[in-house]
Amino acid sequence: MEKEWCRADASEETSRGGSQGRASMEMFFSSFRAYAKAAATETENRLARLETASKISFVSVALCNFSIILAFDDKRTALYNRLVASYHKAKIERAEMARELEDAKAVAARVPQLEEDLQVARAQRPEAEKAAKAVADKAQETDGELTRLRRLEANHVIELESVKRVEQEKVDNLSKRLEEVDQQRLKLRQEVTSKSNELSATAKRWVGEISSLDRGLAAAFPEVQAVALAAAGKAREARRQATGEQSFDCFSMDDYLASMAARVEPITMLGWELRKAAEELTKAALANGDVD
């Protein structure tokens, strides 16, 4: 191309002032060569400066690269950990899905049996509908019976309230009567206690007097002591057989009376015999006329 331009006589050029003109091709190429040489020199200088700067910044670049590598390693470790966690999670999810699949297979295995049950249920549906209708009729009857029972219950409640009022009045009257009876009972208890005290005092006095009489009779008739004791023992045994009460070591009033009766009986018999003899003598005297 340079040879072609050299063969050309002139070319159109634009001056620095902006005006158009023509110049010879030798002049054009000489200026072009000067410009290219200056540009090459400037390029070499720039390359030298870049090499110097690259040597200086190599260490910083290496450090940056090292930090970048470390950051990349950290990111790679974090990414690896995330991948491991995702793997374990996926493994667990796969196990769960396997269990769900087994459950689904078990359910699917039951589908034929369920279909058979469904067919049986469909075959039994008319009977079930009849039974449901019968149950509905029975429920309707039950509702009617329940309504009747509720009315009866309401009537019974009213009657019960009436009876409760009447019985409450009776209870109140009985309570008043019981209070009166309690008062009378307390009064009678006081009277019985007083009378019992009087009777106890009288019995004590009688026991003392009877004991004195028994001692006097024992002193007057010592020969009938064994008879009196035997009579008291018989009376005690008869009383035990009649009433079932136990015998005591001390003499009771009945024992004293039995012993006294045993001692007095001979005297009574003697008096009766003397009286009978006197009556016979009197009758004989009256018969003989000896009595004035």
Short mmCIF file of C-alpha atoms in Angstrom, two decimals:
data_model
loop_
_atom_site.label_atom_id
_atom_site.label_comp_id
_atom_site.label_asym_id
_atom_site.label_seq_id
_atom_site.Cartn_x
_atom_site.Cartn_y
_atom_site.Cartn_z
CA MET A 1 0.00 0.00 0.00
CA GLU A 2 2.98 2.31 0.78
CA LYS A 3 4.34 1.67 -2.75
CA GLU A 4 0.98 2.62 -4.20
CA TRP A 5 0.95 5.79 -2.17
CA CYS A 6 4.54 6.52 -3.27
CA ARG A 7 3.54 6.16 -6.90
CA ALA A 8 0.84 8.76 -6.32
CA ASP A 9 1.93 12.35 -6.91
CA ALA A 10 0.07 14.11 -4.12
CA SER A 11 -2.71 13.69 -1.61
CA GLU A 12 -5.27 15.91 0.05
CA GLU A 13 -4.30 17.05 3.56
CA THR A 14 -5.80 19.22 6.25
CA SER A 15 -3.52 21.69 7.98
CA ARG A 16 -3.51 22.43 11.68
CA GLY A 17 -5.43 25.55 10.98
CA GLY A 18 -8.19 23.53 9.39
CA SER A 19 -7.57 24.55 5.78
CA GLN A 20 -7.60 21.98 2.95
CA GLY A 21 -4.60 21.52 0.63
CA ARG A 22 -2.45 19.14 -1.33
CA ALA A 23 0.98 17.74 -0.31
CA SER A 24 3.49 15.38 -1.88
CA MET A 25 3.41 11.69 -0.76
CA GLU A 26 7.10 11.72 0.34
CA MET A 27 6.40 14.46 2.74
CA PHE A 28 3.37 12.57 4.06
CA PHE A 29 5.32 9.35 4.66
CA SER A 30 8.26 11.14 6.31
CA SER A 31 5.96 12.79 8.77
CA PHE A 32 4.13 9.48 9.32
CA ARG A 33 7.43 7.71 10.02
CA ALA A 34 8.41 10.38 12.53
CA TYR A 35 5.04 10.08 14.22
CA ALA A 36 5.30 6.27 14.36
CA LYS A 37 8.81 6.46 15.81
CA ALA A 38 7.71 8.89 18.51
CA ALA A 39 4.70 6.71 19.31
CA ALA A 40 6.96 3.62 19.56
CA THR A 41 9.35 5.45 21.90
CA GLU A 42 6.44 6.57 24.08
CA THR A 43 5.08 3.03 24.09
CA GLU A 44 8.48 1.62 25.17
CA ASN A 45 8.65 4.17 27.99
CA ARG A 46 5.18 3.24 29.12
CA LEU A 47 6.07 -0.46 29.03
CA ALA A 48 9.16 0.22 31.18
CA ARG A 49 7.07 2.14 33.67
CA LEU A 50 4.47 -0.63 33.69
CA GLU A 51 7.15 -3.28 34.32
CA THR A 52 8.50 -1.23 37.25
CA ALA A 53 5.02 -0.71 38.62
CA SER A 54 4.20 -4.38 38.10
CA LYS A 55 7.31 -5.41 40.07
CA ILE A 56 6.34 -3.07 42.92
CA SER A 57 2.70 -4.15 42.99
CA PHE A 58 3.50 -7.85 42.60
CA VAL A 59 3.80 -8.33 46.37
CA SER A 60 0.58 -6.47 47.07
CA VAL A 61 -1.10 -8.41 44.31
CA ALA A 62 0.23 -11.66 45.81
CA LEU A 63 -1.05 -10.63 49.22
CA CYS A 64 -4.40 -9.73 47.73
CA ASN A 65 -4.45 -13.00 45.91
CA PHE A 66 -3.59 -14.82 49.14
CA SER A 67 -6.39 -13.05 51.00
CA ILE A 68 -8.67 -13.80 48.10
CA ILE A 69 -7.59 -17.45 48.26
CA LEU A 70 -8.25 -17.52 52.00
CA ALA A 71 -11.64 -15.92 51.50
CA PHE A 72 -12.30 -18.37 48.72
CA ASP A 73 -11.27 -21.25 51.04
CA ASP A 74 -13.64 -19.94 53.73
CA LYS A 75 -16.40 -19.62 51.20
CA ARG A 76 -15.57 -23.06 49.87
CA THR A 77 -15.64 -24.51 53.43
CA ALA A 78 -18.96 -22.82 54.16
CA LEU A 79 -20.29 -24.00 50.83
CA TYR A 80 -19.03 -27.53 51.61
CA ASN A 81 -20.71 -27.44 55.03
CA ARG A 82 -23.92 -26.25 53.43
CA LEU A 83 -23.65 -28.99 50.86
CA VAL A 84 -23.05 -31.61 53.59
CA ALA A 85 -26.00 -30.29 55.60
CA SER A 86 -28.13 -30.29 52.47
CA TYR A 87 -26.98 -33.84 51.76
CA HIS A 88 -27.94 -35.04 55.25
CA LYS A 89 -31.22 -33.17 55.06
CA ALA A 90 -31.92 -34.71 51.68
CA LYS A 91 -30.97 -38.11 53.11
CA ILE A 92 -33.41 -37.67 56.01
CA GLU A 93 -36.10 -36.42 53.65
CA ARG A 94 -35.42 -39.41 51.40
CA ALA A 95 -35.85 -41.77 54.39
CA GLU A 96 -39.09 -40.01 55.34
CA MET A 97 -40.28 -40.19 51.76
CA ALA A 98 -39.37 -43.90 51.74
CA ARG A 99 -41.45 -44.44 54.88
CA GLU A 100 -44.29 -42.46 53.37
CA LEU A 101 -43.94 -44.56 50.23
CA GLU A 102 -44.15 -47.75 52.31
CA ASP A 103 -47.22 -46.37 54.07
CA ALA A 104 -48.72 -45.46 50.71
CA LYS A 105 -47.95 -48.96 49.43
CA ALA A 106 -49.62 -50.46 52.51
CA VAL A 107 -52.65 -48.24 51.93
CA ALA A 108 -52.63 -49.16 48.25
CA ALA A 109 -52.50 -52.84 49.21
CA ARG A 110 -55.64 -52.28 51.26
CA VAL A 111 -57.48 -50.72 48.33
CA PRO A 112 -58.87 -54.06 46.97
CA GLN A 113 -60.14 -55.02 50.41
CA LEU A 114 -61.67 -51.56 50.78
CA GLU A 115 -63.33 -51.94 47.39
CA GLU A 116 -64.76 -55.29 48.47
CA ASP A 117 -65.96 -53.71 51.72
CA LEU A 118 -67.49 -50.90 49.67
CA GLN A 119 -69.35 -53.40 47.49
CA VAL A 120 -70.58 -55.25 50.58
CA ALA A 121 -71.64 -51.94 52.10
CA ARG A 122 -73.49 -51.02 48.89
CA ALA A 123 -75.21 -54.41 48.96
CA GLN A 124 -76.17 -53.84 52.59
CA ARG A 125 -77.28 -50.27 51.97
CA PRO A 126 -81.00 -51.06 51.40
CA GLU A 127 -81.15 -53.03 54.63
CA ALA A 128 -79.32 -50.23 56.41
CA GLU A 129 -81.77 -47.69 54.99
CA LYS A 130 -84.67 -49.83 56.21
CA ALA A 131 -83.04 -50.12 59.61
CA ALA A 132 -82.42 -46.36 59.65
CA LYS A 133 -86.05 -45.74 58.75
CA ALA A 134 -87.16 -48.10 61.51
CA VAL A 135 -84.82 -46.32 63.90
CA ALA A 136 -86.23 -42.96 62.79
CA ASP A 137 -89.78 -44.21 63.38
CA LYS A 138 -88.70 -45.57 66.74
CA ALA A 139 -87.02 -42.26 67.53
CA GLN A 140 -90.22 -40.42 66.63
CA GLU A 141 -92.19 -42.71 68.90
CA THR A 142 -89.55 -42.23 71.57
CA ASP A 143 -89.84 -38.46 71.17
CA GLY A 144 -93.60 -38.71 71.69
CA GLU A 145 -93.08 -40.94 74.71
CA LEU A 146 -90.42 -38.56 75.98
CA THR A 147 -92.82 -35.63 75.63
CA ARG A 148 -95.46 -37.55 77.56
CA LEU A 149 -92.93 -38.49 80.22
CA ARG A 150 -91.84 -34.87 80.50
CA ARG A 151 -95.45 -33.82 81.05
CA LEU A 152 -95.79 -36.55 83.65
CA GLU A 153 -92.55 -35.41 85.20
CA ALA A 154 -93.83 -31.84 85.40
CA ASN A 155 -97.06 -33.07 87.02
CA HIS A 156 -95.08 -35.27 89.39
CA VAL A 157 -92.85 -32.34 90.27
CA ILE A 158 -95.90 -30.25 91.10
CA GLU A 159 -97.37 -33.08 93.16
CA LEU A 160 -94.01 -33.63 94.81
CA GLU A 161 -93.77 -29.98 95.76
CA SER A 162 -97.27 -30.18 97.23
CA VAL A 163 -96.40 -33.36 99.12
CA LYS A 164 -93.15 -31.78 100.27
CA ARG A 165 -95.03 -28.80 101.65
CA VAL A 166 -97.49 -31.07 103.44
CA GLU A 167 -94.74 -33.30 104.75
CA GLN A 168 -92.71 -30.26 105.75
CA GLU A 169 -95.66 -29.05 107.79
CA LYS A 170 -95.89 -32.51 109.34
CA VAL A 171 -92.16 -32.46 110.01
CA ASP A 172 -92.47 -29.04 111.61
CA ASN A 173 -95.34 -30.30 113.77
CA LEU A 174 -93.37 -33.41 114.67
CA SER A 175 -90.36 -31.26 115.48
CA LYS A 176 -92.48 -29.17 117.81
CA ARG A 177 -93.92 -32.31 119.38
CA LEU A 178 -90.43 -33.77 119.70
CA GLU A 179 -89.29 -30.61 121.42
CA GLU A 180 -92.24 -30.89 123.78
CA VAL A 181 -91.51 -34.59 124.31
CA ASP A 182 -87.86 -33.77 124.97
CA GLN A 183 -88.89 -31.21 127.53
CA GLN A 184 -91.26 -33.73 129.12
CA ARG A 185 -88.54 -36.37 128.98
CA LEU A 186 -86.11 -34.06 130.70
CA LYS A 187 -88.75 -33.25 133.28
CA LEU A 188 -89.53 -36.95 133.79
CA ARG A 189 -85.83 -37.72 133.97
CA GLN A 190 -85.46 -35.16 136.68
CA GLU A 191 -88.47 -36.62 138.47
CA VAL A 192 -87.16 -40.17 138.02
CA THR A 193 -83.75 -39.10 139.24
CA SER A 194 -85.31 -37.47 142.27
CA LYS A 195 -87.56 -40.51 142.90
CA SER A 196 -84.62 -42.86 142.34
CA ASN A 197 -82.59 -40.94 144.87
CA GLU A 198 -85.49 -41.15 147.32
CA LEU A 199 -85.94 -44.88 146.65
CA SER A 200 -82.20 -45.43 146.95
CA ALA A 201 -82.24 -43.68 150.31
CA THR A 202 -85.31 -45.70 151.36
CA ALA A 203 -83.73 -48.94 150.14
CA LYS A 204 -80.54 -48.09 151.95
CA ARG A 205 -82.52 -47.43 155.12
CA TRP A 206 -84.49 -50.65 154.65
CA VAL A 207 -81.32 -52.62 154.03
CA GLY A 208 -79.89 -51.19 157.23
CA GLU A 209 -83.04 -52.00 159.17
CA ILE A 210 -83.36 -55.47 157.63
CA SER A 211 -79.68 -56.10 158.34
CA SER A 212 -80.25 -55.05 161.94
CA LEU A 213 -83.30 -57.33 162.18
CA ASP A 214 -81.32 -60.17 160.59
CA ARG A 215 -78.50 -59.69 163.04
CA GLY A 216 -81.02 -59.57 165.88
CA LEU A 217 -82.74 -62.73 164.69
CA ALA A 218 -79.35 -64.42 164.22
CA ALA A 219 -78.50 -63.54 167.81
CA ALA A 220 -81.94 -64.62 169.09
CA PHE A 221 -82.13 -67.82 167.08
CA PRO A 222 -78.58 -68.99 166.43
CA GLU A 223 -79.75 -72.55 165.87
CA VAL A 224 -81.59 -71.61 162.66
CA GLN A 225 -78.57 -69.83 161.11
CA ALA A 226 -77.79 -72.75 158.79
CA VAL A 227 -81.45 -73.03 157.82
CA ALA A 228 -81.57 -69.30 157.01
CA LEU A 229 -78.42 -69.47 154.89
CA ALA A 230 -79.75 -72.52 153.05
CA ALA A 231 -83.05 -70.72 152.40
CA ALA A 232 -81.18 -67.66 151.09
CA GLY A 233 -79.11 -69.90 148.79
CA LYS A 234 -82.24 -71.60 147.44
CA ALA A 235 -83.91 -68.24 146.81
CA ARG A 236 -80.80 -66.95 145.05
CA GLU A 237 -80.58 -70.07 142.85
CA ALA A 238 -84.29 -69.87 141.98
CA ARG A 239 -83.90 -66.20 141.07
CA ARG A 240 -80.83 -66.98 138.97
CA GLN A 241 -82.69 -69.68 137.02
CA ALA A 242 -85.72 -67.42 136.57
CA THR A 243 -83.92 -64.25 135.51
CA GLY A 244 -80.51 -65.53 134.42
CA GLU A 245 -78.66 -63.00 136.58
CA GLN A 246 -75.38 -63.97 138.21
CA SER A 247 -74.87 -64.57 141.92
CA PHE A 248 -72.94 -62.08 144.06
CA ASP A 249 -70.86 -62.55 147.17
CA CYS A 250 -72.79 -59.91 149.12
CA PHE A 251 -76.34 -60.46 150.35
CA SER A 252 -79.06 -58.60 148.54
CA MET A 253 -82.38 -57.51 150.00
CA ASP A 254 -84.01 -60.68 148.68
CA ASP A 255 -81.35 -62.76 150.42
CA TYR A 256 -81.96 -60.92 153.68
CA LEU A 257 -85.74 -61.37 153.35
CA ALA A 258 -85.34 -65.10 152.60
CA SER A 259 -83.08 -65.63 155.63
CA MET A 260 -85.42 -63.63 157.86
CA ALA A 261 -88.43 -65.60 156.61
CA ALA A 262 -86.58 -68.84 157.39
CA ARG A 263 -85.95 -67.63 160.95
CA VAL A 264 -89.43 -66.22 161.51
CA GLU A 265 -91.27 -69.25 160.06
CA PRO A 266 -90.72 -71.49 163.13
CA ILE A 267 -91.95 -68.71 165.39
CA THR A 268 -95.01 -68.24 163.16
CA MET A 269 -95.72 -71.97 163.20
CA LEU A 270 -95.34 -72.03 166.98
CA GLY A 271 -97.76 -69.12 167.37
CA TRP A 272 -100.23 -70.77 165.01
CA GLU A 273 -99.99 -74.04 166.93
CA LEU A 274 -100.44 -72.23 170.29
CA ARG A 275 -103.39 -70.34 168.89
CA LYS A 276 -104.93 -73.55 167.59
CA ALA A 277 -104.40 -75.27 170.96
CA ALA A 278 -105.96 -72.27 172.73
CA GLU A 279 -108.96 -72.38 170.41
CA GLU A 280 -109.41 -76.11 171.03
CA LEU A 281 -109.16 -75.59 174.81
CA THR A 282 -111.69 -72.79 174.56
CA LYS A 283 -114.06 -74.92 172.56
CA ALA A 284 -113.69 -77.80 175.06
CA ALA A 285 -114.29 -75.49 177.97
CA LEU A 286 -117.38 -74.06 176.31
CA ALA A 287 -118.61 -77.56 175.65
CA ASN A 288 -118.12 -78.53 179.34
CA GLY A 289 -119.60 -75.28 180.61
CA ASP A 290 -116.52 -74.28 182.60
CA VAL A 291 -116.25 -70.85 181.15
CA ASP A 292 -118.02 -68.03 183.06
#
